[in-house]
Short mmCIF file of C-alpha atoms in Angstrom, two decimals:
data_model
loop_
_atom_site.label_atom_id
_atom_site.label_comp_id
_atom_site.label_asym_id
_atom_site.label_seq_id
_atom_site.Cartn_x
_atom_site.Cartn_y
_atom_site.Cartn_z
CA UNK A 1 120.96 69.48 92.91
CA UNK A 2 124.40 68.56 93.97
CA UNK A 3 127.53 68.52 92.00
CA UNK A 4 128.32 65.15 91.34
CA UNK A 5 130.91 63.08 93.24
CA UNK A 6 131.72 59.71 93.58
CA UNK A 7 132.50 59.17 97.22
CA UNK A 8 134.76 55.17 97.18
CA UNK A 9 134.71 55.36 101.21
CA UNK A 10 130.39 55.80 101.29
CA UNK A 11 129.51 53.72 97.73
CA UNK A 12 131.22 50.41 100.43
CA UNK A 13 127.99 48.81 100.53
CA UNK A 14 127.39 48.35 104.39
CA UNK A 15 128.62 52.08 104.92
CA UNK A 16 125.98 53.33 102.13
CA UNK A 17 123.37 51.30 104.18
CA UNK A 18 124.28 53.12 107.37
CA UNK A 19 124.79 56.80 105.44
CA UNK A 20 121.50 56.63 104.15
CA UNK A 21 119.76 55.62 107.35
CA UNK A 22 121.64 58.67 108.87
CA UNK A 23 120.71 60.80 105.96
CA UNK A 24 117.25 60.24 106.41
CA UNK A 25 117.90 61.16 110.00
CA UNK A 26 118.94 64.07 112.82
CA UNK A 27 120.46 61.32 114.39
CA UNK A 28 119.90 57.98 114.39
CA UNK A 29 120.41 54.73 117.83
CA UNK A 30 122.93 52.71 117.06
CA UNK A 31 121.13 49.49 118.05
CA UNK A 32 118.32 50.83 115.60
CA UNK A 33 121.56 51.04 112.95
CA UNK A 34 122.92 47.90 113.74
CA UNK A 35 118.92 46.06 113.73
CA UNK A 36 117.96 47.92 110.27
CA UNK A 37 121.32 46.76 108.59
CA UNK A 38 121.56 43.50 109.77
CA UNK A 39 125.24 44.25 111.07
CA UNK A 40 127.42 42.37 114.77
CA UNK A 41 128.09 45.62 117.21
CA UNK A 42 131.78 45.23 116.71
CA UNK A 43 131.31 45.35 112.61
CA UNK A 44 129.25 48.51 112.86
CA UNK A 45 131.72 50.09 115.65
CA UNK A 46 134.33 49.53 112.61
CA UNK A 47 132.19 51.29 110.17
CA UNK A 48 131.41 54.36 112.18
CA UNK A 49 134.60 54.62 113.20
CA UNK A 50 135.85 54.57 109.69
CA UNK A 51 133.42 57.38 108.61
CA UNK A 52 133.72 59.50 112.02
CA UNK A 53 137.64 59.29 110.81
CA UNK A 54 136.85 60.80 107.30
CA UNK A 55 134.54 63.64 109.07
CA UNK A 56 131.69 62.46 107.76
CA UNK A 57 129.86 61.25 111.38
CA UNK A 58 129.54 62.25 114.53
CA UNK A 59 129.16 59.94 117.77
CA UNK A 60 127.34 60.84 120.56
CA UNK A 61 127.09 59.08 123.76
CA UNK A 62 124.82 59.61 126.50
CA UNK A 63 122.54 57.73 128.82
CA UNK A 64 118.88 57.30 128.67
CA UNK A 65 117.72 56.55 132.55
CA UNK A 66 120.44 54.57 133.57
CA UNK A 67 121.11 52.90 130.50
CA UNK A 68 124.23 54.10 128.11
CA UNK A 69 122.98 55.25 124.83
CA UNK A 70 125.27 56.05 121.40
CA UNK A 71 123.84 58.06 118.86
CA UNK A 72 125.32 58.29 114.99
CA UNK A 73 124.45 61.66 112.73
CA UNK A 74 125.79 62.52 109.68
CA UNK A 75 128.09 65.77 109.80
CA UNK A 76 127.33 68.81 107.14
CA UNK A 77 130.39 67.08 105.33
CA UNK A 78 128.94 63.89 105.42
CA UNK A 79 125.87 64.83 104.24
CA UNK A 80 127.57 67.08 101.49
CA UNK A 81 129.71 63.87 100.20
CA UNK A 82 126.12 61.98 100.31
CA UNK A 83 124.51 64.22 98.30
CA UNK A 84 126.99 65.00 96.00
CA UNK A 85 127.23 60.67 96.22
CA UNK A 86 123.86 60.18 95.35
CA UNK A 87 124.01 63.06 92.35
CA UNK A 88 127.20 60.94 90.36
CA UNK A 89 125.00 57.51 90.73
CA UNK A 90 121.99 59.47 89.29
CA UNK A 91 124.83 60.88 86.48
CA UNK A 92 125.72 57.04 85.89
CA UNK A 93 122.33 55.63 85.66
CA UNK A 94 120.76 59.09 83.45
CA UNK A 95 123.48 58.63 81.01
CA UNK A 96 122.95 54.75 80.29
CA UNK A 97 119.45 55.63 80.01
CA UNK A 98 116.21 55.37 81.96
CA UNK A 99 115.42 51.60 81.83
CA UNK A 100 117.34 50.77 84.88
CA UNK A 101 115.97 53.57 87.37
CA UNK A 102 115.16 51.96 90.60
CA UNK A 103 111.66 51.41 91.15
CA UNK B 1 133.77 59.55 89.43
CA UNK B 2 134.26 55.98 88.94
CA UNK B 3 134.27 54.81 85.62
CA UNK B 4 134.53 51.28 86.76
CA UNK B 5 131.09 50.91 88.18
CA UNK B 6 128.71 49.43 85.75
CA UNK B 7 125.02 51.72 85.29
CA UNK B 8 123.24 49.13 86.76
CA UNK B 9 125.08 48.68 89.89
CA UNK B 10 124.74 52.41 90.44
CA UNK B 11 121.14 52.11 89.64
CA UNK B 12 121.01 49.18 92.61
CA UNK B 13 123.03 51.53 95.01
CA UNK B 14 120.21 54.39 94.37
CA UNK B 15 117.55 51.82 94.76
CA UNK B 16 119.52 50.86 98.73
CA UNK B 17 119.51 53.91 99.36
CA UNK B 18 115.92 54.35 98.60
CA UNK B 19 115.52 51.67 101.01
CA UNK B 20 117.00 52.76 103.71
CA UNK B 21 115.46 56.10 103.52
CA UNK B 22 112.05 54.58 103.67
CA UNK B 23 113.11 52.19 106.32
CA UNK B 24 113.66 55.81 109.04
CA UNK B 25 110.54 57.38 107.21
CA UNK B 26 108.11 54.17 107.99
CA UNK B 27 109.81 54.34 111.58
CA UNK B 28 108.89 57.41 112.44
CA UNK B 29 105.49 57.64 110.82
CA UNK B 30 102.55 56.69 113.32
CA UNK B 31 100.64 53.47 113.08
CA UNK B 32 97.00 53.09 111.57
CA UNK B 33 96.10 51.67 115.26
CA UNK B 34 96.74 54.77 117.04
CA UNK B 35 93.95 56.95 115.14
CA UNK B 36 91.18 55.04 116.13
CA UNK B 37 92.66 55.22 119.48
CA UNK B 38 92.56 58.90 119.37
CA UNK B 39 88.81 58.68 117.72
CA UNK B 40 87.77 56.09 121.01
CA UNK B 41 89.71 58.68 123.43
CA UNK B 42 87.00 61.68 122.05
CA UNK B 43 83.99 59.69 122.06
CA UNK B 44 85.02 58.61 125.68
CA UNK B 45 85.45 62.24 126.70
CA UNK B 46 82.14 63.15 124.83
CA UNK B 47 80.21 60.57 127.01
CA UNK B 48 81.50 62.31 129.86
CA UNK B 49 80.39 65.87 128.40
CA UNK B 50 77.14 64.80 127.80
CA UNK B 51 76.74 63.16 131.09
CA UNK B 52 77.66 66.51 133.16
CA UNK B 53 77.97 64.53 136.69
CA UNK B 54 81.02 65.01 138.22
CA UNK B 55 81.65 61.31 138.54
CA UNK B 56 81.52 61.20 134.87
CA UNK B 57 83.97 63.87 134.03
CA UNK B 58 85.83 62.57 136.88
CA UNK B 59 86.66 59.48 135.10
CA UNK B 60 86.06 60.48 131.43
CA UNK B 61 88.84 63.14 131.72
CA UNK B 62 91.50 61.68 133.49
CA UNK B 63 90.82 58.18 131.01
CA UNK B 64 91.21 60.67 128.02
CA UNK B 65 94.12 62.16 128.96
CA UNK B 66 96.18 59.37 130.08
CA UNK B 67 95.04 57.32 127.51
CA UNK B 68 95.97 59.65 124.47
CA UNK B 69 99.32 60.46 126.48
CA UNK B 70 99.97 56.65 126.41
CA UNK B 71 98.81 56.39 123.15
CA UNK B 72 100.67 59.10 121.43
CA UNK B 73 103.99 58.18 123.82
CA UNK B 74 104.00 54.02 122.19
CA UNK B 75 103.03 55.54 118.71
CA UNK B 76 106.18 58.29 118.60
CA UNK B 77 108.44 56.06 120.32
CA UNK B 78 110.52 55.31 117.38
CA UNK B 79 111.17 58.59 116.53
CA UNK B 80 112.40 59.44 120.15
CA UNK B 81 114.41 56.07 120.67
CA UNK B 82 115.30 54.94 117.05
CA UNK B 83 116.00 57.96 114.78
CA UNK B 84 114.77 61.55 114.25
CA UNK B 85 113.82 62.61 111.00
CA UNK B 86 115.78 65.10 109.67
CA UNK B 87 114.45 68.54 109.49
CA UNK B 88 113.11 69.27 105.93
CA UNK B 89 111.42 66.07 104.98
CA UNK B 90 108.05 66.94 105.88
CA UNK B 91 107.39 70.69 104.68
CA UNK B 92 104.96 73.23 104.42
CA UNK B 93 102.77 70.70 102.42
CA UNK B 94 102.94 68.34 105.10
CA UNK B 95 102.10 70.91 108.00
CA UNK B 96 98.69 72.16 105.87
CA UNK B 97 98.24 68.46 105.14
CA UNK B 98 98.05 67.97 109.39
CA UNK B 99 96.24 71.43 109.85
CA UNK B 100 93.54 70.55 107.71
CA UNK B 101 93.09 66.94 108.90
CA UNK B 102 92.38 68.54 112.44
CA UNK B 103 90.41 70.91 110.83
CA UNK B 104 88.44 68.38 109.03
CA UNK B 105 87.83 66.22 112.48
CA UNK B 106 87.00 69.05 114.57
CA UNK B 107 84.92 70.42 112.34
CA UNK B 108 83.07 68.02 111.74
CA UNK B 109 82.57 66.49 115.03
CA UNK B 110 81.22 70.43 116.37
CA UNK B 111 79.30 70.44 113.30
CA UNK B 112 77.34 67.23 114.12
CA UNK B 113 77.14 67.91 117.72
CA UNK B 114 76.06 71.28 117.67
CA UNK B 115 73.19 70.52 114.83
CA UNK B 116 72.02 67.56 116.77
CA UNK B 117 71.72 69.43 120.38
CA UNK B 118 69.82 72.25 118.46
CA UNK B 119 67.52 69.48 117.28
CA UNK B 120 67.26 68.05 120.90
CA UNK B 121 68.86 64.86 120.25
CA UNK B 122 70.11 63.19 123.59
CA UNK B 123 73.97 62.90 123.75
CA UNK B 124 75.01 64.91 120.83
CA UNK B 125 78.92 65.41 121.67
CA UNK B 126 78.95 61.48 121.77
CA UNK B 127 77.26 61.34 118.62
CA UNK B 128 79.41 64.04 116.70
CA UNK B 129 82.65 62.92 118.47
CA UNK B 130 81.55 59.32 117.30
CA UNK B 131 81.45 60.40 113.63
CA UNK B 132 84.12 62.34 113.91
CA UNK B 133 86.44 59.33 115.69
CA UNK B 134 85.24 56.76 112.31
CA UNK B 135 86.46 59.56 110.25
CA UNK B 136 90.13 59.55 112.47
CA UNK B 137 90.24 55.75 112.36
CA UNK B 138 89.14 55.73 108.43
CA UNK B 139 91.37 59.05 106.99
CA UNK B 140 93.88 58.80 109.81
CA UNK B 141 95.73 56.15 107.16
CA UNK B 142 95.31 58.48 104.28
CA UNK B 143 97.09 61.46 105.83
CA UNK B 144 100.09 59.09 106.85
CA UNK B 145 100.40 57.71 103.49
CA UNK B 146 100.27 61.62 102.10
CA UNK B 147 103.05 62.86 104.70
CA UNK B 148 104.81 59.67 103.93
CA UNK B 149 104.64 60.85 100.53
CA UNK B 150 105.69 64.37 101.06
CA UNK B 151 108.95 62.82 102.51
CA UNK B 152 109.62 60.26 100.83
CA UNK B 153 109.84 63.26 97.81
CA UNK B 154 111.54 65.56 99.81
CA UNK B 155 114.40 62.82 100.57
CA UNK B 156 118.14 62.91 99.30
CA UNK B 157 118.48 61.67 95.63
CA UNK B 158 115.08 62.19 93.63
CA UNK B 159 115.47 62.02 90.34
#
């Protein structure tokens, strides 16, 4: 398991939506992103941007056919500051006890 | 860590995350539909078996493989448009899991066919490839829900 950290720039609630689609993911369409979380094009450019800034994504942009294309994965450090995410909510939620475990 | 956030908001942060997990997992698993597609497709290519004229095989075959190409294209098209699944969610558990499935419908459908062409019965590949497509279309759901399992388990942040 992961050491724990608490990571303030992924626990943002629409940037924990889109780092746990990604960490689920090799790489994930943006318009799949933006669709799933219910997000405007400009407010997920803003978000990816913010976490390609902190290392923690990687853009890609291609074309399928003719069509232009941009991809979103999470980088080893991103998934690293997931994980380790993830392990400090699990700390949180052990130590107040079991009642409140997500379903 | 942050000693502001209260348990239970971390508890609803591991319970989005959950969510959105699942939400790439259900995307790239395949839908019910497409195994009794797959089960039609053999009994189609059966009929042409057991028919042995060329104009048979001539249309059973080409039918067969354009139609599971199709088929298996529209059913794996999120996972080539939408998102890939990240490496490691479906492991060795989930490969046996797919192995023996195959297993299972091949073996049974040569079973049936073989046993009913020793007894003489007319069109015995359709027959066996018949039983063997109901058994697709009826445990074709059962293996998705197990490899949905598998990765759902294998996932970041199981407790």
């Amino acid at each position: 398991m992961a050491r724990a950290r608490f990571d303030e720039l992924i626990h943002a609630p629409t940037r924990l939506s889109i780092v746990s689609l990604l960490a689920a993911s090799q790489w994930a369409d943006f318009q799949f992103i933006r669709d799933s979380v219910g997000l405007s094009d400009s407010a997920l450019s803003k978000q990816l941007a913010t976490l390609e800034q902190a290392g923690y994504v990687e853009i890609g942009r291609g074309f399928v056919g003719k069509r232009p294309r941009t991809s979103a994965r999470l980088t080893p450090a991103g998934r690293a500051a997931f994980e380790q995410h993830v392990a400090a909510l699990q700390e949180m939620v052990v130590r107040s006890g079991s009642t409140i475990l997500p379903k | 860590m942050n000693s502001e956030l209260h348990p239970g908001e971390a508890a609803d942060a591991l319970a989005e995350i959950q969510q959105r997990q699942q939400q790439v997992i259900d995307r790239a698993t395949v839908p019910a539909w497409y195994w009794w597609v797959v089960g039609a497709l053999m009994v189609v290519l059966a009929v042409g078996v057991d028919t042995r004229t060329p104009l048979a095989i001539g249309i059973t075959v080409p039918v067969f493989v354009v139609g599971l190409l199709a088929a298996t294209g529209v059913a794996v098209r999120g996972q080539l448009l939408d998102a890939r699944l990240r490496e490691g969610l479906l492991d060795g558990r989930g490969v046996v899991a797919i192995l023996a499935f195959v297993a299972l419908i091949v073996g049974i459908s040569l079973a049936i066919a073989f046993g009913l062409r020793a007894a003489g019965v007319s069109y015995p590949a359709t027959i066996g490839c018949g039983v063997g497509g109901l058994t697709m279309g009826l445990f074709g759901p059962v293996l998705n829900r197990l490899l949905r399992r598998i990765m759902l388990g294998n996932r970041a942040g199981v407790m």
